Amino acid sequence: MERTLSIIKPDGVKRGLIGEVIKRFEKEGIRIAAMKMIYMSKKDAEGFYAVHREKPFFDSLTDFMSSGPIVVMALEGDNVIQRNRELMGATNYKEAKPGTIRADFATDIEKNVVHGSDSPENAEIEIAYFFSKLEIH
Ligand code: IDP
Ligand code: MG
């Protein structure tokens, strides 16, 4: 059993896609172990995306991620890190497989609706960034 961090980004929340995204997880038998809506400050977003500090898109990405409320979730299931990445689709929605969240809803390489951890190490760090032990069920 594995856990991963999922985020419905500000574009997804603003466009009314919370239910749509959660439905796709639940349909796949992925369990939601923790969930809340939060509003990150620019500093919160910079801390979360610290691995991308040197990237040219870092400033724009952290502005975007602190531009409105987001929904953060800890997802649980077998192989859920990879399964979530498959449901999300490629970072660039133009390269995402048809039927994935990003292919269906993303409008931009940055505004791509969802985040998902990419490894067990990062999943653990990212879940702990938002949730205390008492918030994960
Ligand atoms: P991922 O979200 O698919 O794991 P990462 O490479 O970790 O993709 O990038 C984090 C986020 O940064 C992406 O989801 C996207 O919002 C944004 N991003 C990635 N590459 C670019 C880019 O080339 N231009 C603008 N934004 C980007
Ligand atoms: Mg990533």
Short mmCIF file of C-alpha atoms in Angstrom, two decimals, residues 3 5 31-38 72-76 126-137:
data_model
loop_
_atom_site.label_atom_id
_atom_site.label_comp_id
_atom_site.label_asym_id
_atom_site.label_seq_id
_atom_site.Cartn_x
_atom_site.Cartn_y
_atom_site.Cartn_z
CA ARG A 3 0.50 7.01 -0.58
CA LEU A 5 0.14 13.73 -2.66
CA ARG A 31 -8.77 5.89 -1.45
CA ILE A 32 -8.65 9.47 -0.15
CA ALA A 33 -6.79 9.26 3.17
CA ALA A 34 -6.67 13.04 3.79
CA MET A 35 -8.16 16.12 2.14
CA LYS A 36 -8.49 19.88 2.70
CA MET A 37 -8.82 23.18 0.86
CA ILE A 38 -6.04 25.65 1.58
CA VAL A 72 -4.69 18.91 -1.28
CA MET A 73 -5.21 15.18 -0.83
CA ALA A 74 -3.24 12.18 0.35
CA LEU A 75 -4.25 9.31 -1.93
CA GLU A 76 -3.76 5.70 -0.91
CA GLU A 126 5.00 16.41 0.11
CA ILE A 127 2.32 14.75 2.28
CA ALA A 128 4.16 15.94 5.41
CA TYR A 129 4.29 19.47 3.94
CA PHE A 130 0.49 19.74 4.22
CA PHE A 131 -0.77 17.09 6.66
CA SER A 132 -0.01 16.12 10.23
CA LYS A 133 -0.31 12.45 11.25
CA LEU A 134 -3.66 13.22 12.90
CA GLU A 135 -5.11 14.40 9.57
CA ILE A 136 -4.35 11.20 7.64
CA HIS A 137 -6.96 8.46 8.09
#
